[in-house]
Amino acid sequence: MSTTPTTTRQWLLTRQPTGAPILSGPSATFSLVTAELPPLQDGQVLCRVRYISNDPGQRGFIGIGVADERMYVPPVHVGTPMRAGVIADVLASRAPSLQPGQTVMNLHLGLWSEYVVLAAADCQPLAPLPGGLPVTHFLGALGAPGLTAYYGLVEVLQAGSQHNTLVVSAAAGATGSMVVQIAKKLLGVKRVVGIAGGPAKCAWVRDRLGADACVDYKSASFADDLAAATDGFVDLYFDNIGGAILDAVLPRMQRGGTIAVCGAVSTYNDAEPMGLRHWMEIVSMRLQLKGFVLLDWMDQIPRAIGELVTAVVEGKIVLGEEHETVIETGIEGVPEAWMKLFEGANRGKLITKLV
Amino acid sequence: MSTTPTTTRQWLLTRQPTGAPILSGPSATFSLVTAELPPLQDGQVLCRVRYISNDPGQRGFIGIGVADERMYVPPVHVGTPMRAGVIADVLASRAPSLQPGQTVMNLHLGLWSEYVVLAAADCQPLAPLPGGLPVTHFLGALGAPGLTAYYGLVEVLQAGSQHNTLVVSAAAGATGSMVVQIAKKLLGVKRVVGIAGGPAKCAWVRDRLGADACVDYKSASFADDLAAATDGFVDLYFDNIGGAILDAVLPRMQRGGTIAVCGAVSTYNDAEPMGLRHWMEIVSMRLQLKGFVLLDWMDQIPRAIGELVTAVVEGKIVLGEEHETVIETGIEGVPEAWMKLFEGANRGKLITKLV
């Protein structure tokens, strides 16, 4: 057993970016420092970070045009460590509930750090998943992204077999890939159409996740392909992307259709306003748009996780290694790994494994 | 009594504009022609047009980025006369229900024309209004704009005394001026804040219509003024404007607030996409946006008109000459008068009186 560390390398927010975060140079958004670890207080644990969750929502911690007090989570202030969901091993504990050697998850208050001191109350001990599934799925399909898919469909869109066609953007992403499966296999939506970037992702969404069609937004024929895949028009749109893809879907919406506004990852690094040519479709087709945040169902989450795990065990929902993109890196590579989210580089959940 | 005319001057759509309609020159959007009047068929009336209704929605007839088959009304095709709501005098009738000398309204199928042949079934004979109010109010406060205000508030926003603050844009316009009055005086919304252009309009919205505040969007201090007027934040926003003003209101919305999307007049003549910097407020504040079209309540409209007339007679709603901006012109000036809508030139309903 190694000596308990007293310092850690960690990434601080240096300045709020106005467009894309900058990885290096004098204007860098983040900086890597070595910091003293605070002495453990009662109720706290010292942990070694094993996995870091990469989420588009983290871009909101450092500014996306919404004032701090109006964001659904507190911001990361300049000069403080960047926050992230993490899976970590307990090295030392002053909390009776957790012992050294246990693996825990902290979805809100982990840091881009090698070691971190956390309140035990904020940490969830991770039991092994059935079927030998890795616990990292608790950051993805069985964690916040999967639950966002679940509540967006069940509560916001109230999706079911009465709906003819649902479209979801970022369909190969952590949330979108679960939207496809839950809508099609658990809720019985008649036709599910994904939108994803590139033929390989589209094939995966179709052949492995079970979408009826998946349209490649990088293709020159995107608009025509989307029209062909949504013949009869769209009742429900689960929007993870915003921007040009939202604008392309608006003229495909059915009269009275509903759009769940989950995020707008295509725009977070864009200093320009989101541009919509087809706004008047909202009026002419009597559309409803509904913003939502997973936090609003926090008290019901254990039940939903149970439902998803059962669906996996029963083989209704496919879940495996292919649903994660894991980047192994030292602490130096953490911001760069996170930025791959915005390049559309990942299939399923993008996870950083600290080595 | 003059001879029954056999020809008429009228405006045809020459070409669909991509940005602002062009009034003259080789690229003109409309052209004035002299056309033969078709011989009267059974069930038709020949009318002389007295008043033409000017509506932002007419911009949609000639293209606003929504495909023809997805608009809530049919388009005007190139080479055919421009449509408008009209009030007209019957000159000749082959319909038992209408006699020469009667005054009728046709809200959908009138034309930019001196004379017009209409189906009697589409024409509503106009009875005198109580209190000596001119019948032109049936084009404004007691017509489509007033009814749009009514159903947008009652059905879409379900506005009532449970709501602390409602904001309405284009508050001095035909629809907005009725939104202010109905929300404040009939439905009991606690605080009603208008947005209008210039101090004179703002004073009218406040002092005559009864808004608690009215913010001038042309003022350099607009953002600060809006923030000051919406302290405590906004439950309901009635959006007639879209664009930059919508973008300014988004950060003032209360968590869980609702936006009625009635139109986007600020953008109809703009070839650029609508730009929104504050889209993510929809997510972070769990906002709902609801598009709507008055046509969906067509069967209930007589009851609503009755309710509005009663409110005027009882003095609950103020209605007078000041609620109309009347432009007197020959047929030559009709397109130019209509274009004043987009300059924000009118207070209340903008009406063209043919002389």
PDB file of N, CA and C in Angstrom, chain A residues 240-307:
ATOM      1  N   ASN A 240     -30.654  17.239 -28.559  1.00  0.00           N
ATOM      2  CA  ASN A 240     -29.432  17.364 -27.765  1.00  0.00           C
ATOM      3  C   ASN A 240     -28.466  18.387 -28.348  1.00  0.00           C
ATOM      4  N   ILE A 241     -28.767  18.937 -29.490  1.00  0.00           N
ATOM      5  CA  ILE A 241     -27.789  19.580 -30.358  1.00  0.00           C
ATOM      6  C   ILE A 241     -28.048  21.059 -30.581  1.00  0.00           C
ATOM      7  N   GLY A 242     -29.291  21.427 -30.796  1.00  0.00           N
ATOM      8  CA  GLY A 242     -29.618  22.807 -31.149  1.00  0.00           C
ATOM      9  C   GLY A 242     -29.114  23.161 -32.541  1.00  0.00           C
ATOM     10  N   GLY A 243     -29.019  24.479 -32.798  1.00  0.00           N
ATOM     11  CA  GLY A 243     -28.376  24.997 -34.001  1.00  0.00           C
ATOM     12  C   GLY A 243     -28.951  24.495 -35.307  1.00  0.00           C
ATOM     13  N   ALA A 244     -28.047  24.227 -36.249  1.00  0.00           N
ATOM     14  CA  ALA A 244     -28.452  23.925 -37.626  1.00  0.00           C
ATOM     15  C   ALA A 244     -29.281  22.640 -37.708  1.00  0.00           C
ATOM     16  N   ILE A 245     -29.015  21.695 -36.820  1.00  0.00           N
ATOM     17  CA  ILE A 245     -29.772  20.435 -36.900  1.00  0.00           C
ATOM     18  C   ILE A 245     -31.190  20.629 -36.374  1.00  0.00           C
ATOM     19  N   LEU A 246     -31.335  21.367 -35.290  1.00  0.00           N
ATOM     20  CA  LEU A 246     -32.681  21.755 -34.855  1.00  0.00           C
ATOM     21  C   LEU A 246     -33.405  22.470 -35.985  1.00  0.00           C
ATOM     22  N   ASP A 247     -32.710  23.386 -36.636  1.00  0.00           N
ATOM     23  CA  ASP A 247     -33.320  24.150 -37.725  1.00  0.00           C
ATOM     24  C   ASP A 247     -33.755  23.238 -38.874  1.00  0.00           C
ATOM     25  N   ALA A 248     -33.005  22.166 -39.086  1.00  0.00           N
ATOM     26  CA  ALA A 248     -33.359  21.221 -40.154  1.00  0.00           C
ATOM     27  C   ALA A 248     -34.545  20.342 -39.759  1.00  0.00           C
ATOM     28  N   VAL A 249     -34.712  20.098 -38.473  1.00  0.00           N
ATOM     29  CA  VAL A 249     -35.806  19.233 -38.022  1.00  0.00           C
ATOM     30  C   VAL A 249     -37.130  20.007 -37.964  1.00  0.00           C
ATOM     31  N   LEU A 250     -37.086  21.302 -37.665  1.00  0.00           N
ATOM     32  CA  LEU A 250     -38.331  22.079 -37.526  1.00  0.00           C
ATOM     33  C   LEU A 250     -39.283  21.883 -38.713  1.00  0.00           C
ATOM     34  N   PRO A 251     -38.797  21.937 -39.961  1.00  0.00           N
ATOM     35  CA  PRO A 251     -39.744  21.751 -41.084  1.00  0.00           C
ATOM     36  C   PRO A 251     -40.196  20.306 -41.273  1.00  0.00           C
ATOM     37  N   ARG A 252     -39.732  19.401 -40.423  1.00  0.00           N
ATOM     38  CA  ARG A 252     -40.179  18.009 -40.487  1.00  0.00           C
ATOM     39  C   ARG A 252     -41.158  17.688 -39.363  1.00  0.00           C
ATOM     40  N   MET A 253     -41.438  18.645 -38.503  1.00  0.00           N
ATOM     41  CA  MET A 253     -42.324  18.363 -37.368  1.00  0.00           C
ATOM     42  C   MET A 253     -43.773  18.266 -37.829  1.00  0.00           C
ATOM     43  N   GLN A 254     -44.470  17.354 -37.214  1.00  0.00           N
ATOM     44  CA  GLN A 254     -45.903  17.193 -37.421  1.00  0.00           C
ATOM     45  C   GLN A 254     -46.636  18.362 -36.741  1.00  0.00           C
ATOM     46  N   ARG A 255     -47.796  18.723 -37.245  1.00  0.00           N
ATOM     47  CA  ARG A 255     -48.616  19.728 -36.563  1.00  0.00           C
ATOM     48  C   ARG A 255     -48.900  19.269 -35.136  1.00  0.00           C
ATOM     49  N   GLY A 256     -48.668  20.172 -34.165  1.00  0.00           N
ATOM     50  CA  GLY A 256     -48.880  19.827 -32.760  1.00  0.00           C
ATOM     51  C   GLY A 256     -47.753  19.004 -32.154  1.00  0.00           C
ATOM     52  N   GLY A 257     -46.645  18.866 -32.866  1.00  0.00           N
ATOM     53  CA  GLY A 257     -45.524  18.071 -32.352  1.00  0.00           C
ATOM     54  C   GLY A 257     -44.822  18.740 -31.171  1.00  0.00           C
ATOM     55  N   THR A 258     -44.044  17.936 -30.442  1.00  0.00           N
ATOM     56  CA  THR A 258     -43.358  18.409 -29.237  1.00  0.00           C
ATOM     57  C   THR A 258     -41.853  18.182 -29.355  1.00  0.00           C
ATOM     58  N   ILE A 259     -41.109  19.169 -28.895  1.00  0.00           N
ATOM     59  CA  ILE A 259     -39.649  19.097 -28.899  1.00  0.00           C
ATOM     60  C   ILE A 259     -39.156  19.171 -27.457  1.00  0.00           C
ATOM     61  N   ALA A 260     -38.419  18.143 -27.023  1.00  0.00           N
ATOM     62  CA  ALA A 260     -37.758  18.192 -25.721  1.00  0.00           C
ATOM     63  C   ALA A 260     -36.406  18.862 -25.916  1.00  0.00           C
ATOM     64  N   VAL A 261     -36.201  19.984 -25.232  1.00  0.00           N
ATOM     65  CA  VAL A 261     -34.946  20.728 -25.387  1.00  0.00           C
ATOM     66  C   VAL A 261     -34.017  20.314 -24.255  1.00  0.00           C
ATOM     67  N   CYS A 262     -33.132  19.394 -24.575  1.00  0.00           N
ATOM     68  CA  CYS A 262     -32.252  18.777 -23.581  1.00  0.00           C
ATOM     69  C   CYS A 262     -30.933  19.517 -23.489  1.00  0.00           C
ATOM     70  N   GLY A 263     -30.452  20.010 -24.627  1.00  0.00           N
ATOM     71  CA  GLY A 263     -29.187  20.726 -24.658  1.00  0.00           C
ATOM     72  C   GLY A 263     -28.949  21.252 -26.054  1.00  0.00           C
ATOM     73  N   ALA A 264     -27.791  21.875 -26.241  1.00  0.00           N
ATOM     74  CA  ALA A 264     -27.488  22.483 -27.539  1.00  0.00           C
ATOM     75  C   ALA A 264     -25.986  22.410 -27.764  1.00  0.00           C
ATOM     76  N   VAL A 265     -25.488  21.169 -27.710  1.00  0.00           N
ATOM     77  CA  VAL A 265     -24.034  20.977 -27.679  1.00  0.00           C
ATOM     78  C   VAL A 265     -23.346  21.570 -28.907  1.00  0.00           C
ATOM     79  N   SER A 266     -24.067  21.680 -30.025  1.00  0.00           N
ATOM     80  CA  SER A 266     -23.437  22.246 -31.230  1.00  0.00           C
ATOM     81  C   SER A 266     -23.107  23.717 -31.067  1.00  0.00           C
ATOM     82  N   THR A 267     -23.669  24.357 -30.050  1.00  0.00           N
ATOM     83  CA  THR A 267     -23.523  25.813 -29.934  1.00  0.00           C
ATOM     84  C   THR A 267     -22.674  26.261 -28.741  1.00  0.00           C
ATOM     85  N   TYR A 268     -22.324  25.343 -27.839  1.00  0.00           N
ATOM     86  CA  TYR A 268     -21.697  25.771 -26.584  1.00  0.00           C
ATOM     87  C   TYR A 268     -20.360  26.488 -26.805  1.00  0.00           C
ATOM     88  N   ASN A 269     -19.664  26.066 -27.851  1.00  0.00           N
ATOM     89  CA  ASN A 269     -18.350  26.671 -28.096  1.00  0.00           C
ATOM     90  C   ASN A 269     -18.391  27.746 -29.166  1.00  0.00           C
ATOM     91  N   ASP A 270     -19.605  28.186 -29.476  1.00  0.00           N
ATOM     92  CA  ASP A 270     -19.798  29.116 -30.573  1.00  0.00           C
ATOM     93  C   ASP A 270     -20.065  30.496 -29.992  1.00  0.00           C
ATOM     94  N   ALA A 271     -19.253  31.466 -30.376  1.00  0.00           N
ATOM     95  CA  ALA A 271     -19.463  32.822 -29.852  1.00  0.00           C
ATOM     96  C   ALA A 271     -20.653  33.503 -30.519  1.00  0.00           C
ATOM     97  N   GLU A 272     -21.094  32.983 -31.660  1.00  0.00           N
ATOM     98  CA  GLU A 272     -22.235  33.570 -32.375  1.00  0.00           C
ATOM     99  C   GLU A 272     -23.554  33.083 -31.775  1.00  0.00           C
ATOM    100  N   PRO A 273     -24.636  33.878 -31.931  1.00  0.00           N
ATOM    101  CA  PRO A 273     -25.948  33.381 -31.486  1.00  0.00           C
ATOM    102  C   PRO A 273     -26.399  32.178 -32.314  1.00  0.00           C
ATOM    103  N   MET A 274     -27.260  31.357 -31.722  1.00  0.00           N
ATOM    104  CA  MET A 274     -27.848  30.252 -32.477  1.00  0.00           C
ATOM    105  C   MET A 274     -28.756  30.822 -33.564  1.00  0.00           C
ATOM    106  N   GLY A 275     -28.578  30.377 -34.787  1.00  0.00           N
ATOM    107  CA  GLY A 275     -29.362  30.916 -35.907  1.00  0.00           C
ATOM    108  C   GLY A 275     -30.433  29.937 -36.351  1.00  0.00           C
ATOM    109  N   LEU A 276     -31.683  30.407 -36.384  1.00  0.00           N
ATOM    110  CA  LEU A 276     -32.799  29.549 -36.797  1.00  0.00           C
ATOM    111  C   LEU A 276     -33.558  30.203 -37.945  1.00  0.00           C
ATOM    112  N   ARG A 277     -33.555  29.535 -39.094  1.00  0.00           N
ATOM    113  CA  ARG A 277     -34.306  30.044 -40.251  1.00  0.00           C
ATOM    114  C   ARG A 277     -35.779  29.655 -40.190  1.00  0.00           C
ATOM    115  N   HIS A 278     -36.074  28.599 -39.440  1.00  0.00           N
ATOM    116  CA  HIS A 278     -37.410  28.020 -39.531  1.00  0.00           C
ATOM    117  C   HIS A 278     -38.232  28.233 -38.273  1.00  0.00           C
ATOM    118  N   TRP A 279     -37.939  29.317 -37.566  1.00  0.00           N
ATOM    119  CA  TRP A 279     -38.652  29.633 -36.331  1.00  0.00           C
ATOM    120  C   TRP A 279     -40.162  29.619 -36.525  1.00  0.00           C
ATOM    121  N   MET A 280     -40.625  30.138 -37.667  1.00  0.00           N
ATOM    122  CA  MET A 280     -42.075  30.288 -37.864  1.00  0.00           C
ATOM    123  C   MET A 280     -42.804  28.951 -38.001  1.00  0.00           C
ATOM    124  N   GLU A 281     -42.053  27.866 -38.161  1.00  0.00           N
ATOM    125  CA  GLU A 281     -42.683  26.534 -38.101  1.00  0.00           C
ATOM    126  C   GLU A 281     -43.316  26.327 -36.717  1.00  0.00           C
ATOM    127  N   ILE A 282     -42.731  26.935 -35.693  1.00  0.00           N
ATOM    128  CA  ILE A 282     -43.285  26.797 -34.337  1.00  0.00           C
ATOM    129  C   ILE A 282     -44.708  27.344 -34.301  1.00  0.00           C
ATOM    130  N   VAL A 283     -44.902  28.469 -34.989  1.00  0.00           N
ATOM    131  CA  VAL A 283     -46.244  29.054 -35.061  1.00  0.00           C
ATOM    132  C   VAL A 283     -47.133  28.243 -36.001  1.00  0.00           C
ATOM    133  N   SER A 284     -46.666  28.094 -37.237  1.00  0.00           N
ATOM    134  CA  SER A 284     -47.570  27.541 -38.260  1.00  0.00           C
ATOM    135  C   SER A 284     -47.984  26.121 -37.920  1.00  0.00           C
ATOM    136  N   MET A 285     -47.086  25.340 -37.286  1.00  0.00           N
ATOM    137  CA  MET A 285     -47.408  23.952 -36.960  1.00  0.00           C
ATOM    138  C   MET A 285     -47.781  23.767 -35.489  1.00  0.00           C
ATOM    139  N   ARG A 286     -47.967  24.859 -34.761  1.00  0.00           N
ATOM    140  CA  ARG A 286     -48.409  24.787 -33.360  1.00  0.00           C
ATOM    141  C   ARG A 286     -47.511  23.851 -32.558  1.00  0.00           C
ATOM    142  N   LEU A 287     -46.191  24.067 -32.649  1.00  0.00           N
ATOM    143  CA  LEU A 287     -45.246  23.197 -31.940  1.00  0.00           C
ATOM    144  C   LEU A 287     -45.110  23.631 -30.494  1.00  0.00           C
ATOM    145  N   GLN A 288     -44.734  22.676 -29.649  1.00  0.00           N
ATOM    146  CA  GLN A 288     -44.372  22.983 -28.268  1.00  0.00           C
ATOM    147  C   GLN A 288     -42.910  22.616 -28.064  1.00  0.00           C
ATOM    148  N   LEU A 289     -42.171  23.498 -27.386  1.00  0.00           N
ATOM    149  CA  LEU A 289     -40.792  23.218 -27.003  1.00  0.00           C
ATOM    150  C   LEU A 289     -40.734  23.225 -25.484  1.00  0.00           C
ATOM    151  N   LYS A 290     -40.066  22.217 -24.932  1.00  0.00           N
ATOM    152  CA  LYS A 290     -40.034  22.096 -23.480  1.00  0.00           C
ATOM    153  C   LYS A 290     -38.600  21.861 -23.007  1.00  0.00           C
ATOM    154  N   GLY A 291     -38.055  22.851 -22.297  1.00  0.00           N
ATOM    155  CA  GLY A 291     -36.742  22.662 -21.692  1.00  0.00           C
ATOM    156  C   GLY A 291     -36.849  21.812 -20.439  1.00  0.00           C
ATOM    157  N   PHE A 292     -35.805  21.020 -20.166  1.00  0.00           N
ATOM    158  CA  PHE A 292     -35.847  20.205 -18.950  1.00  0.00           C
ATOM    159  C   PHE A 292     -34.447  19.900 -18.438  1.00  0.00           C
ATOM    160  N   VAL A 293     -34.385  19.557 -17.172  1.00  0.00           N
ATOM    161  CA  VAL A 293     -33.128  19.269 -16.489  1.00  0.00           C
ATOM    162  C   VAL A 293     -33.349  18.029 -15.614  1.00  0.00           C
ATOM    163  N   LEU A 294     -32.459  17.060 -15.718  1.00  0.00           N
ATOM    164  CA  LEU A 294     -32.592  15.798 -14.986  1.00  0.00           C
ATOM    165  C   LEU A 294     -32.798  15.987 -13.479  1.00  0.00           C
ATOM    166  N   LEU A 295     -32.167  17.023 -12.936  1.00  0.00           N
ATOM    167  CA  LEU A 295     -32.232  17.261 -11.481  1.00  0.00           C
ATOM    168  C   LEU A 295     -33.656  17.265 -10.935  1.00  0.00           C
ATOM    169  N   ASP A 296     -34.626  17.598 -11.790  1.00  0.00           N
ATOM    170  CA  ASP A 296     -36.001  17.730 -11.310  1.00  0.00           C
ATOM    171  C   ASP A 296     -36.641  16.395 -10.930  1.00  0.00           C
ATOM    172  N   TRP A 297     -35.968  15.282 -11.264  1.00  0.00           N
ATOM    173  CA  TRP A 297     -36.519  13.967 -10.901  1.00  0.00           C
ATOM    174  C   TRP A 297     -35.578  13.229  -9.959  1.00  0.00           C
ATOM    175  N   MET A 298     -34.745  13.974  -9.249  1.00  0.00           N
ATOM    176  CA  MET A 298     -33.677  13.400  -8.434  1.00  0.00           C
ATOM    177  C   MET A 298     -34.193  12.332  -7.476  1.00  0.00           C
ATOM    178  N   ASP A 299     -35.351  12.588  -6.868  1.00  0.00           N
ATOM    179  CA  ASP A 299     -35.846  11.658  -5.842  1.00  0.00           C
ATOM    180  C   ASP A 299     -36.338  10.340  -6.433  1.00  0.00           C
ATOM    181  N   GLN A 300     -36.618  10.322  -7.731  1.00  0.00           N
ATOM    182  CA  GLN A 300     -37.139   9.088  -8.342  1.00  0.00           C
ATOM    183  C   GLN A 300     -36.052   8.272  -9.043  1.00  0.00           C
ATOM    184  N   ILE A 301     -34.819   8.799  -9.019  1.00  0.00           N
ATOM    185  CA  ILE A 301     -33.781   8.210  -9.861  1.00  0.00           C
ATOM    186  C   ILE A 301     -33.458   6.750  -9.532  1.00  0.00           C
ATOM    187  N   PRO A 302     -33.376   6.354  -8.266  1.00  0.00           N
ATOM    188  CA  PRO A 302     -33.048   4.945  -8.000  1.00  0.00           C
ATOM    189  C   PRO A 302     -34.019   3.973  -8.687  1.00  0.00           C
ATOM    190  N   ARG A 303     -35.304   4.317  -8.690  1.00  0.00           N
ATOM    191  CA  ARG A 303     -36.286   3.453  -9.366  1.00  0.00           C
ATOM    192  C   ARG A 303     -36.001   3.357 -10.868  1.00  0.00           C
ATOM    193  N   ALA A 304     -35.666   4.492 -11.476  1.00  0.00           N
ATOM    194  CA  ALA A 304     -35.398   4.494 -12.922  1.00  0.00           C
ATOM    195  C   ALA A 304     -34.137   3.696 -13.237  1.00  0.00           C
ATOM    196  N   ILE A 305     -33.110   3.829 -12.403  1.00  0.00           N
ATOM    197  CA  ILE A 305     -31.889   3.036 -12.637  1.00  0.00           C
ATOM    198  C   ILE A 305     -32.232   1.556 -12.563  1.00  0.00           C
ATOM    199  N   GLY A 306     -33.024   1.198 -11.571  1.00  0.00           N
ATOM    200  CA  GLY A 306     -33.441  -0.200 -11.443  1.00  0.00           C
ATOM    201  C   GLY A 306     -34.144  -0.697 -12.698  1.00  0.00           C
ATOM    202  N   GLU A 307     -34.998   0.150 -13.235  1.00  0.00           N
ATOM    203  CA  GLU A 307     -35.731  -0.237 -14.443  1.00  0.00           C
ATOM    204  C   GLU A 307     -34.782  -0.446 -15.630  1.00  0.00           C
TER     205      GLU A 307
END
